[in-house]
């Protein structure tokens, strides 16, 4: 099962302070808009998202259809197919992709320790 590009999405209290902290660690701007309270930073192949006021907990994020540079892949497993595979394995979902659509969609599951896992397809 190929889930796509990986990043960690951090629920931050002060996006400016968090951005400064991670930039001090060598991360650079990769996307987002700090004035809208979200910013994507990258250090090598490591991607983190900073999100202020958008969700309650940090979460693991996978992006089917993208590589680590947020570039579209020629071939990938659609989020709906990933969802069907996980359902067949008995996975419980917090939210689901609409099976009747194509293109961008997402689903969310929770790991046994309460960590949310978002599979968010943008293509």
PDB file of C-alpha atoms in Angstrom:
ATOM      1  CA  UNK A   1       0.000   0.000   0.000  1.00  0.00           C
ATOM      2  CA  UNK A   2       1.507   3.305  -1.124  1.00  0.00           C
ATOM      3  CA  UNK A   3       0.070   6.165   0.921  1.00  0.00           C
ATOM      4  CA  UNK A   4       1.961   8.986  -0.806  1.00  0.00           C
ATOM      5  CA  UNK A   5       4.187  11.781   0.442  1.00  0.00           C
ATOM      6  CA  UNK A   6       4.516  11.938   4.225  1.00  0.00           C
ATOM      7  CA  UNK A   7       4.506  14.953   6.519  1.00  0.00           C
ATOM      8  CA  UNK A   8       3.636  15.707  10.088  1.00  0.00           C
ATOM      9  CA  UNK A   9       0.970  18.340  10.647  1.00  0.00           C
ATOM     10  CA  UNK A  10       1.469  20.265  13.869  1.00  0.00           C
ATOM     11  CA  UNK A  11      -1.327  22.075  15.675  1.00  0.00           C
ATOM     12  CA  UNK A  12       0.550  25.155  16.906  1.00  0.00           C
ATOM     13  CA  UNK A  13      -0.420  27.904  19.344  1.00  0.00           C
ATOM     14  CA  UNK A  14       1.634  30.709  17.734  1.00  0.00           C
ATOM     15  CA  UNK A  15       2.477  30.116  14.088  1.00  0.00           C
ATOM     16  CA  UNK A  16       5.061  32.910  13.931  1.00  0.00           C
ATOM     17  CA  UNK A  17       6.939  31.543  16.951  1.00  0.00           C
ATOM     18  CA  UNK A  18       6.738  27.983  15.594  1.00  0.00           C
ATOM     19  CA  UNK A  19       7.921  29.073  12.136  1.00  0.00           C
ATOM     20  CA  UNK A  20      10.891  30.886  13.672  1.00  0.00           C
ATOM     21  CA  UNK A  21      11.756  27.840  15.791  1.00  0.00           C
ATOM     22  CA  UNK A  22      11.690  25.365  12.895  1.00  0.00           C
ATOM     23  CA  UNK A  23      13.515  27.757  10.555  1.00  0.00           C
ATOM     24  CA  UNK A  24      16.229  27.972  13.219  1.00  0.00           C
ATOM     25  CA  UNK A  25      16.484  24.165  12.902  1.00  0.00           C
ATOM     26  CA  UNK A  26      17.123  24.533   9.168  1.00  0.00           C
ATOM     27  CA  UNK A  27      13.619  24.249   7.728  1.00  0.00           C
ATOM     28  CA  UNK A  28      12.703  26.566   4.839  1.00  0.00           C
ATOM     29  CA  UNK A  29       9.392  27.732   3.391  1.00  0.00           C
ATOM     30  CA  UNK A  30       7.841  25.198   1.048  1.00  0.00           C
ATOM     31  CA  UNK A  31       4.213  26.336   0.809  1.00  0.00           C
ATOM     32  CA  UNK A  32       1.254  27.731   2.645  1.00  0.00           C
ATOM     33  CA  UNK A  33       0.416  31.221   3.818  1.00  0.00           C
ATOM     34  CA  UNK A  34       1.368  32.313   7.325  1.00  0.00           C
ATOM     35  CA  UNK A  35      -1.247  35.115   7.149  1.00  0.00           C
ATOM     36  CA  UNK A  36      -3.881  32.358   6.817  1.00  0.00           C
ATOM     37  CA  UNK A  37      -2.367  30.495   9.799  1.00  0.00           C
ATOM     38  CA  UNK A  38      -0.811  27.612   7.857  1.00  0.00           C
ATOM     39  CA  UNK A  39       2.703  27.075   6.597  1.00  0.00           C
ATOM     40  CA  UNK A  40       4.547  24.131   5.049  1.00  0.00           C
ATOM     41  CA  UNK A  41       8.266  23.843   5.818  1.00  0.00           C
ATOM     42  CA  UNK A  42      10.901  21.477   4.469  1.00  0.00           C
ATOM     43  CA  UNK A  43      14.353  20.313   5.531  1.00  0.00           C
ATOM     44  CA  UNK A  44      15.830  17.841   3.047  1.00  0.00           C
ATOM     45  CA  UNK A  45      13.067  15.283   2.435  1.00  0.00           C
ATOM     46  CA  UNK A  46      11.359  16.068   5.769  1.00  0.00           C
ATOM     47  CA  UNK A  47       8.122  18.054   5.497  1.00  0.00           C
ATOM     48  CA  UNK A  48       6.192  19.594   8.372  1.00  0.00           C
ATOM     49  CA  UNK A  49       3.006  21.615   8.303  1.00  0.00           C
ATOM     50  CA  UNK A  50       2.274  24.272  10.903  1.00  0.00           C
ATOM     51  CA  UNK A  51      -1.437  24.942  11.448  1.00  0.00           C
ATOM     52  CA  UNK A  52      -2.800  27.437  13.967  1.00  0.00           C
ATOM     53  CA  UNK A  53      -6.449  27.053  14.974  1.00  0.00           C
ATOM     54  CA  UNK A  54      -7.306  24.461  12.317  1.00  0.00           C
ATOM     55  CA  UNK A  55      -7.327  21.216  14.301  1.00  0.00           C
ATOM     56  CA  UNK A  56      -6.855  20.071  17.876  1.00  0.00           C
ATOM     57  CA  UNK A  57      -4.041  17.520  17.702  1.00  0.00           C
ATOM     58  CA  UNK A  58      -0.867  16.892  15.773  1.00  0.00           C
ATOM     59  CA  UNK A  59      -1.426  14.352  13.000  1.00  0.00           C
ATOM     60  CA  UNK A  60       0.407  12.201  10.526  1.00  0.00           C
ATOM     61  CA  UNK A  61      -0.422  13.211   6.957  1.00  0.00           C
ATOM     62  CA  UNK A  62      -0.047  11.301   3.705  1.00  0.00           C
ATOM     63  CA  UNK A  63      -0.688  12.782   0.255  1.00  0.00           C
ATOM     64  CA  UNK A  64      -1.452  10.213  -2.456  1.00  0.00           C
ATOM     65  CA  UNK A  65      -0.453  11.519  -5.880  1.00  0.00           C
ATOM     66  CA  UNK A  66       2.389  13.726  -4.617  1.00  0.00           C
ATOM     67  CA  UNK A  67       6.101  13.259  -4.075  1.00  0.00           C
ATOM     68  CA  UNK A  68       7.928  14.947  -1.165  1.00  0.00           C
ATOM     69  CA  UNK A  69       8.181  18.160  -3.251  1.00  0.00           C
ATOM     70  CA  UNK A  70       4.364  18.360  -3.639  1.00  0.00           C
ATOM     71  CA  UNK A  71       4.733  17.506  -7.328  1.00  0.00           C
ATOM     72  CA  UNK A  72       2.077  15.365  -8.997  1.00  0.00           C
ATOM     73  CA  UNK A  73       3.018  11.750  -9.720  1.00  0.00           C
ATOM     74  CA  UNK A  74       2.202  10.084 -13.042  1.00  0.00           C
ATOM     75  CA  UNK A  75       0.897   6.996 -11.266  1.00  0.00           C
ATOM     76  CA  UNK A  76      -0.495   6.534  -7.752  1.00  0.00           C
ATOM     77  CA  UNK A  77      -3.186   4.724  -5.787  1.00  0.00           C
ATOM     78  CA  UNK A  78      -6.301   6.867  -5.475  1.00  0.00           C
ATOM     79  CA  UNK A  79      -7.452   7.732  -1.952  1.00  0.00           C
ATOM     80  CA  UNK A  80     -10.725   5.860  -2.539  1.00  0.00           C
ATOM     81  CA  UNK A  81      -8.885   2.653  -3.414  1.00  0.00           C
ATOM     82  CA  UNK A  82      -6.734   3.023  -0.278  1.00  0.00           C
ATOM     83  CA  UNK A  83      -9.951   3.485   1.716  1.00  0.00           C
ATOM     84  CA  UNK A  84     -11.492   0.331   0.208  1.00  0.00           C
ATOM     85  CA  UNK A  85      -8.341  -1.675   1.030  1.00  0.00           C
ATOM     86  CA  UNK A  86      -8.360  -0.462   4.627  1.00  0.00           C
ATOM     87  CA  UNK A  87     -12.092  -1.115   5.029  1.00  0.00           C
ATOM     88  CA  UNK A  88     -11.524  -4.680   3.817  1.00  0.00           C
ATOM     89  CA  UNK A  89      -8.978  -5.034   6.640  1.00  0.00           C
ATOM     90  CA  UNK A  90     -11.507  -3.809   9.214  1.00  0.00           C
ATOM     91  CA  UNK A  91     -10.107  -0.318   9.736  1.00  0.00           C
ATOM     92  CA  UNK A  92     -12.480   2.167  11.402  1.00  0.00           C
ATOM     93  CA  UNK A  93     -12.692   5.668   9.933  1.00  0.00           C
ATOM     94  CA  UNK A  94     -13.175   9.084  11.537  1.00  0.00           C
ATOM     95  CA  UNK A  95     -14.067  10.522   8.126  1.00  0.00           C
ATOM     96  CA  UNK A  96     -14.308   9.000   4.667  1.00  0.00           C
ATOM     97  CA  UNK A  97     -13.681   9.941   1.065  1.00  0.00           C
ATOM     98  CA  UNK A  98     -16.835  10.038  -1.053  1.00  0.00           C
ATOM     99  CA  UNK A  99     -16.697   6.897  -3.208  1.00  0.00           C
ATOM    100  CA  UNK A 100     -18.873   8.569  -5.839  1.00  0.00           C
ATOM    101  CA  UNK A 101     -16.325  11.251  -6.690  1.00  0.00           C
ATOM    102  CA  UNK A 102     -12.945  11.499  -8.391  1.00  0.00           C
ATOM    103  CA  UNK A 103      -9.990  13.805  -7.836  1.00  0.00           C
ATOM    104  CA  UNK A 104      -9.176  15.475  -4.525  1.00  0.00           C
ATOM    105  CA  UNK A 105     -10.576  13.856  -1.392  1.00  0.00           C
ATOM    106  CA  UNK A 106      -9.473  12.586   1.996  1.00  0.00           C
ATOM    107  CA  UNK A 107     -10.139  10.216   4.850  1.00  0.00           C
ATOM    108  CA  UNK A 108      -9.009  10.087   8.440  1.00  0.00           C
ATOM    109  CA  UNK A 109      -8.279   7.176  10.755  1.00  0.00           C
ATOM    110  CA  UNK A 110      -6.906   7.031  14.292  1.00  0.00           C
ATOM    111  CA  UNK A 111      -4.026   4.849  15.425  1.00  0.00           C
ATOM    112  CA  UNK A 112      -4.317   2.763  18.634  1.00  0.00           C
ATOM    113  CA  UNK A 113      -2.720   5.563  20.678  1.00  0.00           C
ATOM    114  CA  UNK A 114      -5.197   8.215  19.560  1.00  0.00           C
ATOM    115  CA  UNK A 115      -3.014   9.834  16.901  1.00  0.00           C
ATOM    116  CA  UNK A 116      -5.013  11.010  13.892  1.00  0.00           C
ATOM    117  CA  UNK A 117      -3.786   9.912  10.459  1.00  0.00           C
ATOM    118  CA  UNK A 118      -4.994  11.993   7.513  1.00  0.00           C
ATOM    119  CA  UNK A 119      -4.770  10.666   3.957  1.00  0.00           C
ATOM    120  CA  UNK A 120      -5.340  13.804   1.893  1.00  0.00           C
ATOM    121  CA  UNK A 121      -5.246  13.609  -1.904  1.00  0.00           C
ATOM    122  CA  UNK A 122      -4.914  16.959  -3.681  1.00  0.00           C
ATOM    123  CA  UNK A 123      -4.871  15.709  -7.301  1.00  0.00           C
TER     124      UNK A 123
END
